[in-house]
Short mmCIF file of C-alpha atoms and ligand atoms in Angstrom, two decimals:
data_model
loop_
_atom_site.label_atom_id
_atom_site.label_comp_id
_atom_site.label_asym_id
_atom_site.label_seq_id
_atom_site.Cartn_x
_atom_site.Cartn_y
_atom_site.Cartn_z
CA UNK A 1 36.03 -16.05 -13.34
CA UNK A 2 33.28 -13.80 -12.07
CA UNK A 3 29.99 -15.46 -11.27
CA UNK A 4 27.39 -13.72 -13.40
CA UNK A 5 24.01 -12.73 -12.12
CA UNK A 6 21.25 -11.18 -14.13
CA UNK A 7 19.66 -7.76 -14.22
CA UNK A 8 16.02 -6.89 -14.82
CA UNK A 9 15.70 -3.35 -16.11
CA UNK A 10 12.10 -2.83 -15.19
CA UNK A 11 9.38 -0.20 -14.98
CA UNK A 12 7.02 -0.02 -12.01
CA UNK A 13 4.48 2.44 -13.38
CA UNK A 14 3.77 5.74 -11.65
CA UNK A 15 2.20 6.43 -8.25
CA UNK A 16 -0.39 3.73 -7.69
CA UNK A 17 1.45 0.58 -6.55
CA UNK A 18 -1.02 -1.64 -8.37
CA UNK A 19 0.12 -0.35 -11.76
CA UNK A 20 3.09 -2.71 -11.47
CA UNK A 21 2.97 -5.52 -14.05
CA UNK A 22 2.77 -9.19 -13.07
CA UNK A 23 6.11 -9.75 -14.71
CA UNK A 24 7.65 -6.87 -12.78
CA UNK A 25 6.27 -8.24 -9.52
CA UNK A 26 7.84 -11.63 -10.24
CA UNK A 27 11.24 -10.03 -10.85
CA UNK A 28 11.06 -8.13 -7.54
CA UNK A 29 10.06 -11.29 -5.67
CA UNK A 30 13.03 -13.11 -7.14
CA UNK A 31 15.69 -10.39 -6.78
CA UNK A 32 18.65 -10.59 -4.40
CA UNK A 33 19.17 -6.87 -4.81
CA UNK A 34 16.82 -4.05 -5.74
CA UNK A 35 18.02 -0.71 -7.02
CA UNK A 36 15.17 1.81 -7.15
CA UNK A 37 14.47 5.47 -7.79
CA UNK A 38 12.31 8.16 -6.22
CA UNK A 39 9.38 7.87 -8.62
CA UNK A 40 8.26 4.39 -7.57
CA UNK A 41 5.68 3.73 -4.90
CA UNK A 42 7.68 2.28 -1.96
CA UNK A 43 4.90 -0.23 -1.24
CA UNK A 44 6.18 -2.16 -4.25
CA UNK A 45 9.30 -2.98 -2.24
CA UNK A 46 7.04 -5.01 0.04
CA UNK A 47 7.16 -7.76 -2.61
CA UNK A 48 10.91 -8.11 -2.09
CA UNK A 49 12.34 -11.07 -0.23
CA UNK A 50 13.06 -10.35 3.43
CA UNK A 51 16.79 -10.79 2.86
CA UNK A 52 16.95 -8.77 -0.37
CA UNK A 53 19.31 -5.82 -0.39
CA UNK A 54 17.48 -2.55 -1.10
CA UNK A 55 19.48 0.29 -2.62
CA UNK A 56 17.96 3.72 -3.22
CA UNK A 57 19.68 5.58 -6.02
CA UNK A 58 17.53 8.48 -7.01
CA UNK A 59 18.70 11.67 -5.30
CA UNK A 60 15.95 14.06 -6.24
CA UNK A 61 17.18 14.73 -9.70
CA UNK A 62 18.45 11.74 -11.64
CA UNK A 63 19.43 13.76 -14.67
CA UNK A 64 22.99 14.31 -13.41
CA UNK A 65 25.60 12.10 -15.06
CA UNK A 66 27.30 11.31 -11.74
CA UNK A 67 24.40 9.40 -10.30
CA UNK A 68 23.83 7.54 -13.57
CA UNK A 69 27.43 6.27 -13.50
CA UNK A 70 26.89 5.19 -9.92
CA UNK A 71 23.74 3.32 -10.93
CA UNK A 72 25.46 1.61 -13.86
CA UNK A 73 28.39 0.61 -11.66
CA UNK A 74 26.13 -0.68 -8.92
CA UNK A 75 24.04 -2.95 -11.13
CA UNK A 76 27.11 -4.25 -12.96
CA UNK A 77 28.93 -4.88 -9.69
CA UNK A 78 26.01 -6.66 -8.02
CA UNK A 79 25.42 -8.84 -11.09
CA UNK A 80 29.14 -9.74 -11.12
CA UNK A 81 28.74 -10.93 -7.55
CA UNK A 82 26.27 -13.41 -9.01
CA UNK A 83 23.16 -11.62 -7.83
CA UNK A 84 19.78 -11.26 -9.46
CA UNK A 85 19.23 -7.52 -9.61
CA UNK A 86 15.95 -5.70 -10.18
CA UNK A 87 16.60 -2.17 -11.36
CA UNK A 88 13.19 -0.65 -10.66
CA UNK A 89 12.22 2.65 -12.27
CA UNK A 90 9.13 4.78 -12.22
CA UNK A 91 6.99 4.50 -15.36
CA UNK A 92 8.73 2.77 -18.24
CA UNK A 93 12.53 2.32 -18.39
CA UNK A 94 12.80 3.46 -22.01
CA UNK A 95 10.66 6.61 -21.71
CA UNK A 96 13.15 9.17 -20.43
CA UNK A 97 14.26 6.52 -17.99
CA UNK A 98 17.84 5.97 -19.18
CA UNK A 99 17.15 2.24 -19.35
CA UNK A 100 19.10 2.12 -22.61
CA UNK A 101 22.26 3.45 -20.98
CA UNK A 102 22.03 0.86 -18.26
CA UNK A 103 21.62 -1.89 -20.83
CA UNK A 104 24.68 -0.61 -22.70
CA UNK A 105 26.70 -0.92 -19.49
CA UNK A 106 25.40 -4.45 -18.94
CA UNK A 107 26.13 -5.40 -22.55
CA UNK A 108 29.70 -4.09 -22.31
CA UNK A 109 30.22 -6.21 -19.21
CA UNK A 110 28.63 -9.25 -20.80
CA UNK A 111 25.89 -9.44 -18.15
CA UNK A 112 22.57 -11.11 -19.02
CA UNK A 113 19.54 -8.85 -18.74
CA UNK A 114 15.85 -8.55 -19.47
CA UNK A 115 13.85 -5.40 -20.02
CA UNK A 116 10.39 -5.34 -18.43
CA UNK A 117 8.27 -2.48 -19.76
CA UNK A 118 6.26 -0.43 -17.30
CA UNK A 119 3.19 1.75 -17.61
CA UNK A 120 4.62 5.10 -18.53
CA UNK A 121 3.42 8.21 -16.72
CA UNK A 122 3.02 9.96 -20.09
CA UNK A 123 -0.26 8.13 -20.68
CA UNK A 124 -1.29 6.90 -17.22
CA UNK A 125 -0.94 10.13 -15.27
CA UNK A 126 -3.29 11.93 -17.71
CA UNK A 127 -5.61 8.88 -17.40
CA UNK A 128 -5.74 9.33 -13.61
CA UNK A 129 -6.71 12.94 -14.25
CA UNK A 130 -9.53 11.83 -16.57
CA UNK A 131 -7.71 12.88 -19.75
CA UNK A 132 -7.33 10.37 -22.61
CA UNK A 133 -4.27 11.06 -24.78
CA UNK A 134 -6.23 10.23 -27.93
CA UNK A 135 -9.96 10.51 -28.57
CA UNK A 136 -11.98 9.81 -31.68
CA UNK A 137 -12.69 12.99 -33.59
CA UNK A 138 -10.47 15.04 -31.28
CA UNK A 139 -6.90 13.75 -31.21
CA UNK A 140 -5.57 11.23 -33.71
CA UNK A 141 -2.06 11.13 -32.27
CA UNK A 142 -0.10 12.00 -29.16
CA UNK A 143 3.48 13.16 -28.91
CA UNK A 144 5.69 12.86 -25.87
CA UNK A 145 8.53 15.31 -25.26
CA UNK A 146 11.08 15.98 -22.58
CA UNK A 147 10.70 19.46 -21.14
CA UNK A 148 14.44 19.77 -20.63
CA UNK A 149 16.70 21.60 -23.01
CA UNK A 150 19.89 19.80 -24.06
CA UNK A 151 23.12 20.51 -22.19
CA UNK A 152 24.21 22.90 -24.96
CA UNK A 153 20.91 24.77 -24.72
CA UNK A 154 19.43 23.23 -27.88
CA UNK A 155 15.66 22.95 -27.87
CA UNK A 156 12.95 21.16 -29.83
CA UNK A 157 11.82 22.33 -33.24
CA UNK A 158 8.75 24.23 -32.02
CA UNK A 159 7.91 25.40 -35.49
CA UNK A 160 7.13 21.78 -36.34
CA UNK A 161 5.56 20.96 -32.96
CA UNK A 162 3.13 23.90 -33.12
CA UNK A 163 1.74 22.46 -36.37
CA UNK A 164 0.88 19.05 -34.89
CA UNK A 165 -2.83 18.34 -34.47
CA UNK A 166 -2.38 15.63 -31.85
CA UNK A 167 -2.07 15.86 -28.09
CA UNK A 168 1.27 17.16 -26.77
CA UNK A 169 2.67 15.67 -23.57
CA UNK A 170 5.70 17.12 -21.79
CA UNK A 171 7.55 15.26 -19.06
CA UNK A 172 9.95 17.04 -16.73
CA UNK A 173 8.63 20.31 -18.09
CA UNK A 174 7.76 22.37 -15.02
CA UNK A 175 10.85 24.54 -14.91
CA UNK A 176 10.55 25.30 -18.61
CA UNK A 177 6.79 25.82 -18.71
CA UNK A 178 7.05 29.51 -19.78
CA UNK A 179 9.45 28.49 -22.55
CA UNK A 180 7.18 25.67 -23.78
CA UNK A 181 3.96 27.70 -23.95
CA UNK A 182 5.82 30.79 -25.23
CA UNK A 183 7.39 28.87 -28.12
CA UNK A 184 4.08 27.18 -28.99
CA UNK A 185 2.23 30.50 -29.17
CA UNK A 186 5.08 32.18 -31.03
CA UNK A 187 4.89 29.46 -33.66
CA UNK A 188 1.17 29.84 -34.22
CA UNK A 189 -0.54 27.45 -31.77
CA UNK A 190 -3.95 28.79 -30.73
CA UNK A 191 -3.68 30.67 -27.42
CA UNK A 192 -6.92 29.20 -26.16
CA UNK A 193 -5.69 25.59 -26.47
CA UNK A 194 -6.48 23.81 -23.18
CA UNK A 195 -3.56 22.66 -21.04
CA UNK A 196 -3.40 20.65 -17.84
CA UNK A 197 -0.58 20.10 -15.39
CA UNK A 198 -0.82 16.99 -13.25
CA UNK A 199 1.41 16.84 -10.18
CA UNK A 200 2.16 13.56 -8.37
CA UNK A 201 -0.25 11.67 -10.58
CA UNK A 202 -1.94 8.47 -9.40
CA UNK A 203 -1.06 9.21 -5.77
CA UNK A 204 -3.03 10.62 -2.84
CA UNK A 205 -1.29 13.95 -3.55
CA UNK A 206 -2.44 14.20 -7.16
CA UNK A 207 -3.28 17.79 -8.07
CA UNK A 208 -4.54 18.90 -11.46
CA UNK A 209 -4.30 22.47 -12.71
CA UNK A 210 -6.14 23.41 -15.88
CA UNK A 211 -5.87 26.55 -18.03
CA UNK A 212 -5.08 27.69 -21.55
CA UNK A 213 -1.73 28.34 -23.20
CA UNK A 214 -2.31 32.00 -22.54
CA UNK A 215 -2.93 31.94 -18.79
CA UNK A 216 -1.31 28.71 -17.52
CA UNK A 217 2.02 30.27 -16.49
CA UNK A 218 0.27 32.72 -14.21
CA UNK A 219 -1.97 30.04 -12.72
CA UNK A 220 0.97 27.66 -12.26
CA UNK A 221 2.94 30.36 -10.44
CA UNK A 222 0.11 31.13 -8.09
CA UNK A 223 -0.37 27.43 -7.30
CA UNK A 224 3.35 26.81 -6.79
CA UNK A 225 3.47 23.70 -8.94
CA UNK A 226 6.23 21.22 -8.13
CA UNK A 227 7.67 18.17 -9.91
CA UNK A 228 7.07 15.40 -10.68
CA UNK A 229 4.41 16.70 -13.01
CA UNK A 230 3.14 16.09 -16.51
CA UNK A 231 1.98 18.79 -18.86
CA UNK A 232 -0.65 17.84 -21.42
CA UNK A 233 -1.85 20.14 -24.19
CA UNK A 234 -4.84 19.72 -26.51
CA UNK A 235 -8.64 19.56 -26.77
CA UNK A 236 -8.66 16.25 -24.85
CA UNK A 237 -8.02 18.22 -21.64
CA UNK A 238 -11.67 19.37 -21.76
CA UNK A 239 -12.84 15.75 -21.45
CA UNK A 240 -11.68 15.83 -17.83
CA UNK A 241 -14.90 17.61 -16.89
CA UNK A 242 -16.79 14.39 -17.53
CA UNK A 243 -14.04 11.74 -17.37
CA UNK A 244 -12.58 12.70 -14.00
CA UNK A 245 -12.74 9.69 -11.64
CA UNK A 246 -9.70 9.23 -9.43
CA UNK A 247 -10.17 12.36 -7.33
CA UNK A 248 -13.75 11.28 -6.70
CA UNK A 249 -12.65 8.05 -4.97
CA UNK A 250 -13.92 7.81 -1.44
CA UNK A 251 -10.61 8.26 0.38
CA UNK A 252 -8.86 10.36 -2.26
CA UNK A 253 -6.11 12.48 -0.75
CA UNK A 254 -6.29 10.86 2.68
CA UNK A 255 -3.02 9.67 4.14
CA UNK A 256 -3.71 7.02 6.71
CA UNK A 257 -1.36 5.47 9.25
CA UNK A 258 -1.87 1.73 9.72
CA UNK A 259 -0.76 0.62 13.19
CA UNK A 260 -1.81 -3.04 13.23
CA UNK A 261 0.65 -5.92 13.04
CA UNK A 262 2.61 -6.47 9.85
CA UNK A 263 0.88 -9.73 8.87
CA UNK A 264 -2.56 -8.11 8.80
CA UNK A 265 -1.55 -4.61 7.72
CA UNK A 266 -1.36 -5.45 4.01
CA UNK A 267 -5.02 -6.27 3.68
CA UNK A 268 -6.00 -3.02 5.40
CA UNK A 269 -3.56 -0.95 3.32
CA UNK A 270 -4.88 -2.48 0.11
CA UNK A 271 -8.40 -1.42 1.05
CA UNK A 272 -7.23 2.14 1.76
CA UNK A 273 -5.48 2.35 -1.59
CA UNK A 274 -8.39 0.81 -3.47
CA UNK A 275 -10.44 3.70 -2.12
CA UNK A 276 -7.90 6.22 -3.46
CA UNK A 277 -6.12 6.90 -0.15
CA UNK A 278 -2.50 6.38 0.77
CA UNK A 279 -1.53 3.85 3.46
CA UNK A 280 1.56 4.28 5.58
CA UNK A 281 2.37 1.21 7.65
CA UNK A 282 3.96 1.54 11.07
CA UNK A 283 3.01 -1.44 13.23
CA UNK A 284 2.69 -0.94 16.99
CA UNK A 285 1.92 -4.55 17.81
CA UNK A 286 3.26 -7.89 16.84
CA UNK A 287 1.48 -11.23 17.08
CA UNK A 288 3.65 -13.84 18.74
CA UNK A 289 2.79 -17.50 18.68
CA UNK A 290 2.77 -19.20 22.09
CA UNK A 291 2.10 -22.85 21.23
CA UNK A 292 4.28 -25.45 19.57
CA UNK A 293 1.59 -27.62 18.14
CA UNK A 294 -1.95 -28.89 18.45
CA UNK A 295 -1.89 -32.64 17.94
CA UNK A 296 -4.62 -35.21 17.83
CA UNK A 297 -3.83 -36.46 21.36
CA UNK A 298 -4.84 -33.03 22.68
CA UNK A 299 -7.80 -32.50 20.40
CA UNK A 300 -9.51 -35.87 20.57
CA UNK A 301 -11.12 -35.39 23.99
CA UNK A 302 -13.00 -32.26 22.91
CA UNK A 303 -16.30 -32.04 21.11
CA UNK A 304 -16.23 -28.35 20.20
CA UNK A 305 -13.58 -25.81 19.26
CA UNK A 306 -14.19 -22.07 19.68
CA UNK A 307 -12.23 -19.28 17.99
CA UNK A 308 -12.52 -15.71 19.15
CA UNK A 309 -10.38 -13.99 16.50
CA UNK A 310 -8.82 -14.44 13.06
CA UNK A 311 -5.41 -14.50 14.74
CA UNK A 312 -6.53 -17.49 16.78
CA UNK A 313 -7.55 -19.31 13.59
CA UNK A 314 -4.26 -18.49 11.90
CA UNK A 315 -2.12 -19.58 14.85
CA UNK A 316 -4.13 -22.78 15.30
CA UNK A 317 -3.96 -23.69 11.62
CA UNK A 318 -0.20 -23.02 11.56
CA UNK A 319 0.23 -25.51 14.36
CA UNK A 320 -1.87 -28.51 13.40
CA UNK A 321 -0.45 -31.45 11.50
CA UNK A 322 -3.45 -32.95 9.86
CA UNK A 323 -6.72 -31.18 9.21
CA UNK A 324 -8.60 -34.44 9.94
CA UNK A 325 -7.63 -34.08 13.60
CA UNK A 326 -10.50 -31.62 13.95
CA UNK A 327 -13.04 -33.53 11.89
CA UNK A 328 -15.03 -34.61 14.96
CA UNK A 329 -15.31 -31.10 16.41
CA UNK A 330 -18.16 -28.62 16.20
CA UNK A 331 -16.68 -25.25 15.39
CA UNK A 332 -17.79 -21.84 16.63
CA UNK A 333 -16.39 -18.40 15.83
CA UNK A 334 -16.80 -14.84 17.03
CA UNK A 335 -17.01 -12.25 14.28
CA UNK A 336 -17.46 -12.35 10.53
CA UNK A 337 -13.71 -11.99 9.91
CA UNK A 338 -13.01 -15.09 11.97
CA UNK A 339 -15.70 -16.94 10.05
CA UNK A 340 -14.27 -15.78 6.71
CA UNK A 341 -10.76 -16.85 7.62
CA UNK A 342 -12.04 -20.31 8.62
CA UNK A 343 -13.67 -20.51 5.21
CA UNK A 344 -10.32 -19.79 3.57
CA UNK A 345 -9.17 -23.00 5.24
CA UNK A 346 -12.34 -24.69 3.88
CA UNK A 347 -13.96 -24.90 7.28
CA UNK A 348 -17.54 -23.79 7.72
CA UNK A 349 -18.23 -22.69 11.27
CA UNK A 350 -21.22 -24.44 12.84
CA UNK A 351 -22.18 -21.35 14.79
CA UNK A 352 -21.33 -17.63 14.77
CA UNK A 353 -23.29 -15.57 17.33
CA UNK A 354 -24.69 -12.22 16.25
CA UNK A 355 -22.84 -10.41 18.99
CA UNK A 356 -19.05 -10.14 18.82
CA UNK A 357 -18.53 -11.51 22.32
CA UNK A 358 -16.66 -14.56 23.59
CA UNK A 359 -19.22 -14.97 26.43
CA UNK A 360 -21.95 -15.25 23.85
CA UNK A 361 -19.95 -17.80 21.83
CA UNK A 362 -19.56 -19.96 24.93
CA UNK A 363 -23.31 -19.72 25.57
CA UNK A 364 -24.26 -20.69 22.00
CA UNK A 365 -21.82 -23.64 22.05
CA UNK A 366 -24.16 -25.32 24.55
CA UNK A 367 -26.73 -25.89 21.80
CA UNK A 368 -24.14 -27.85 19.81
CA UNK A 369 -22.77 -30.04 22.62
CA UNK A 370 -24.00 -32.41 25.35
CA UNK A 371 -23.74 -32.05 29.12
CA UNK A 372 -20.30 -33.11 30.32
CA UNK A 373 -18.63 -32.44 26.92
CA UNK A 374 -15.20 -30.84 26.75
CA UNK A 375 -14.96 -27.59 24.83
CA UNK A 376 -11.70 -25.93 23.80
CA UNK A 377 -11.33 -22.17 23.30
CA UNK A 378 -8.43 -20.85 21.22
CA UNK A 379 -7.64 -17.38 22.41
CA UNK A 380 -5.03 -14.74 23.24
CA UNK A 381 -3.45 -13.58 26.48
CA UNK A 382 -5.63 -10.47 26.68
CA UNK A 383 -9.00 -11.92 25.76
CA UNK A 384 -11.75 -11.62 28.41
CA UNK A 385 -12.39 -15.35 28.00
CA UNK A 386 -13.27 -17.07 31.32
CA UNK A 387 -13.46 -20.89 31.01
CA UNK A 388 -14.16 -21.45 34.72
CA UNK A 389 -17.19 -19.22 34.63
CA UNK A 390 -18.53 -20.95 31.52
CA UNK A 391 -17.92 -24.41 33.05
CA UNK A 392 -19.90 -23.49 36.14
CA UNK A 393 -22.73 -21.96 34.14
CA UNK A 394 -23.28 -24.50 31.37
CA UNK A 395 -22.64 -28.02 32.67
CA UNK A 396 -19.78 -28.51 30.21
CA UNK A 397 -16.03 -28.45 30.75
CA UNK A 398 -14.39 -25.45 29.07
CA UNK A 399 -10.61 -25.17 28.58
CA UNK A 400 -8.68 -22.40 26.96
CA UNK A 401 -5.37 -22.37 25.14
CA UNK A 402 -3.59 -19.06 24.77
CA UNK A 403 -2.37 -19.54 21.21
CA UNK A 404 -0.81 -16.12 20.73
CA UNK A 405 0.27 -13.02 22.53
CA UNK A 406 -0.02 -9.48 21.38
CA UNK A 407 3.34 -7.85 21.92
CA UNK A 408 3.54 -4.06 21.91
CA UNK A 409 6.16 -2.45 19.70
CA UNK A 410 7.56 0.63 21.38
CA UNK A 411 9.16 2.88 18.79
CA UNK A 412 11.51 5.78 18.95
CA UNK A 413 9.54 9.01 19.42
CA UNK A 414 11.43 10.87 16.68
CA UNK A 415 10.74 8.06 14.20
CA UNK A 416 7.00 8.14 14.95
CA UNK A 417 6.79 11.92 14.70
CA UNK A 418 8.64 11.79 11.38
CA UNK A 419 6.11 9.29 9.99
CA UNK A 420 3.25 11.42 11.31
CA UNK A 421 4.44 14.40 9.28
CA UNK A 422 2.94 12.85 6.15
CA UNK A 423 -0.19 11.51 7.84
CA UNK A 424 -3.68 12.95 8.37
CA UNK A 425 -5.42 10.07 10.08
CA UNK A 426 -4.09 7.47 12.52
CA UNK A 427 -6.14 4.28 12.75
CA UNK A 428 -6.37 2.10 15.83
CA UNK A 429 -7.80 -1.38 15.51
CA UNK A 430 -7.13 -2.40 19.10
CA UNK A 431 -6.43 -0.96 22.53
CA UNK A 432 -2.92 -2.38 22.60
CA UNK A 433 -1.94 -0.36 19.52
CA UNK A 434 -3.19 2.78 21.29
CA UNK A 435 -1.12 1.99 24.38
CA UNK A 436 2.01 1.29 22.36
CA UNK A 437 1.52 4.41 20.23
CA UNK A 438 1.15 6.65 23.28
CA UNK A 439 4.11 5.09 25.02
CA UNK A 440 6.20 5.60 21.86
CA UNK A 441 5.36 9.30 21.65
CA UNK A 442 5.92 9.61 25.41
CA UNK A 443 2.31 10.72 25.88
CA UNK A 444 3.12 13.98 24.10
CA UNK A 445 -0.41 15.02 23.09
CA UNK A 446 0.86 18.38 21.83
CA UNK A 447 2.92 16.68 19.15
CA UNK A 448 -0.19 15.05 17.64
CA UNK A 449 -2.60 17.98 17.87
CA UNK A 450 -3.11 18.30 14.13
CA UNK A 451 -3.72 14.57 13.55
CA UNK A 452 -7.14 12.92 13.40
CA UNK A 453 -7.67 9.60 15.16
CA UNK A 454 -9.94 6.79 14.10
CA UNK A 455 -11.14 3.89 16.22
CA UNK A 456 -12.54 0.48 15.33
CA UNK A 457 -15.11 0.53 18.11
CA UNK A 458 -16.12 1.56 21.64
CA UNK A 459 -13.50 -0.51 23.52
CA UNK A 460 -10.62 1.01 21.55
CA UNK A 461 -12.23 4.46 21.78
CA UNK A 462 -12.31 4.18 25.55
CA UNK A 463 -8.59 3.45 25.64
CA UNK A 464 -7.96 6.43 23.37
CA UNK A 465 -9.96 8.71 25.62
CA UNK A 466 -8.15 7.39 28.67
CA UNK A 467 -4.90 8.60 27.05
CA UNK A 468 -6.45 11.97 26.21
CA UNK A 469 -6.75 11.36 22.45
CA UNK A 470 -9.75 12.62 20.49
CA UNK A 471 -11.87 9.99 18.83
CA UNK A 472 -12.50 11.81 15.55
CA UNK A 473 -13.97 8.81 13.80
CA UNK A 474 -15.47 5.64 15.22
CA UNK A 475 -16.59 2.65 13.16
CA UNK A 476 -20.28 1.77 13.34
CA UNK A 477 -19.55 -1.78 12.25
CA UNK A 478 -16.50 -2.93 14.17
CA UNK A 479 -14.22 -3.99 11.34
CA UNK A 480 -11.75 -2.66 8.79
CA UNK A 481 -14.47 -1.61 6.34
CA UNK A 482 -16.34 0.09 9.18
CA UNK A 483 -13.39 2.24 10.19
CA UNK A 484 -12.74 3.31 6.57
CA UNK A 485 -16.41 4.09 6.12
CA UNK A 486 -16.23 6.35 9.19
CA UNK A 487 -13.15 8.18 7.89
CA UNK A 488 -14.63 8.74 4.45
N1 SAH B 501 10.28 6.69 -17.13
C1 SAH B 501 9.27 7.56 -16.60
C2 SAH B 501 9.59 9.01 -16.80
C3 SAH B 501 10.85 9.46 -16.14
S1 SAH B 501 11.19 11.15 -16.38
C4 SAH B 501 7.91 7.19 -17.20
O1 SAH B 501 7.82 6.43 -18.16
O2 SAH B 501 6.90 7.64 -16.64
C5 SAH B 501 10.46 11.84 -14.95
C6 SAH B 501 9.21 12.59 -15.31
O3 SAH B 501 8.12 11.70 -15.43
C7 SAH B 501 8.77 13.58 -14.26
O4 SAH B 501 9.49 14.78 -14.33
C8 SAH B 501 7.32 13.76 -14.63
O5 SAH B 501 7.18 14.59 -15.75
C9 SAH B 501 6.95 12.36 -15.05
N2 SAH B 501 6.31 11.60 -13.95
C10 SAH B 501 6.68 10.39 -13.50
N3 SAH B 501 5.85 9.96 -12.53
C11 SAH B 501 4.92 10.92 -12.38
C12 SAH B 501 3.78 11.08 -11.55
N4 SAH B 501 3.42 10.13 -10.66
N5 SAH B 501 3.04 12.20 -11.66
C13 SAH B 501 3.39 13.16 -12.55
N6 SAH B 501 4.44 13.06 -13.36
C14 SAH B 501 5.20 11.96 -13.29
#
């Protein structure tokens, strides 16, 4: 007998990755296999297990029957292999999403399933354009239509549609826009009724085109509108003048390449997207742990512990057995991020110098220790930390442990250039990412002429300049927020 898995037919919302529901996120985290389409934000796939199988079945236009059969067969097959399958669709599965057909196939094969609704683009894409589908005193209903004609050429009853007072929403309607507005006018809808077309809603590429039934076809032609797009018709479109918000976000429309290591990239990407930008992750460094463990026998002889980066904190915390092993130690940190990460582990640093310098941290540690004390510095292979110098200067004994190494990731030039095609700004948060980036593109400055480069601070900027890169933006405060502030 076949082992039976289970299939989640689920919606992921449109564009903005954070429009995924909590239930949808759980299903993705659990899935052995994920079958997804072109309308979802690929960042959602980041919630998948590392070993999950990812299958893209979308092919531009999913309306063709062939691909739908392939999708049905795939989810049935994978479930029969005993797998948990997440079938992830843009928007909601039951709003022109063919979720029903997939469920029929599962039902016929006796496969357990759940349907997880998603936020449909028919309401949320207008919302991201500042257009509410209903509004008191203006629209008491909204009606959602497909903009496709049926295979036999049949079309909606426009005589009835033209009489509706509510807001009209058309999905997949770009090709048939002239037909839609023509039939509405022909059937008596006021020619001056406002209409908006929203392309790639809730993404950094969102573009909104507004007109009236009378002139929209001409405007749409001149602007070369492309799918996916939503057409919304009614008085509510005028509310956009005051309700528009998404396009006013600080980083709206900016596509930013994140080059830092995978473990830290997420936090940075989230910030970019919160500000309305689009983050594309392509790490050029990797943090590699270089210690097995920190046990009490090592730690007991010290009286202070100094951290010069969040990575140092993370690596150290990963490698201690018992948090009480550091109870006797004074703790110092360089940088507010290092301090914040310590706090996440419920450790309050005793001292954090104003300046972001390891030399300064060593100097301040003197106030918290006695002559002859042993002080341990947790650091990386490339840190300018110099324990011998500190020992000779401060009448203490300083040791350092290199807890992690920063390993460059050298990528294939073609792969990098492909990623850069959809990017406006490349961000560098360290010199090593600059080196690895330049090595990957074989120092081909010509290939990156049209790209802007952002730096976290003067040290990184210097490395960029050494390679001949422009420093288009430099953070004033040397952290993630600072670099985004500079780009904005
Ligand atoms: N199930 C989906 C709709 C699938 S039909 C949902 O509930 O949203 C595909 C159509 O959805 C597209 O042709 C377009 O009209 C609309 N659409 C989906 N995502 C969109 C987006 N981000 N911006 C604009 N339109 C979108």
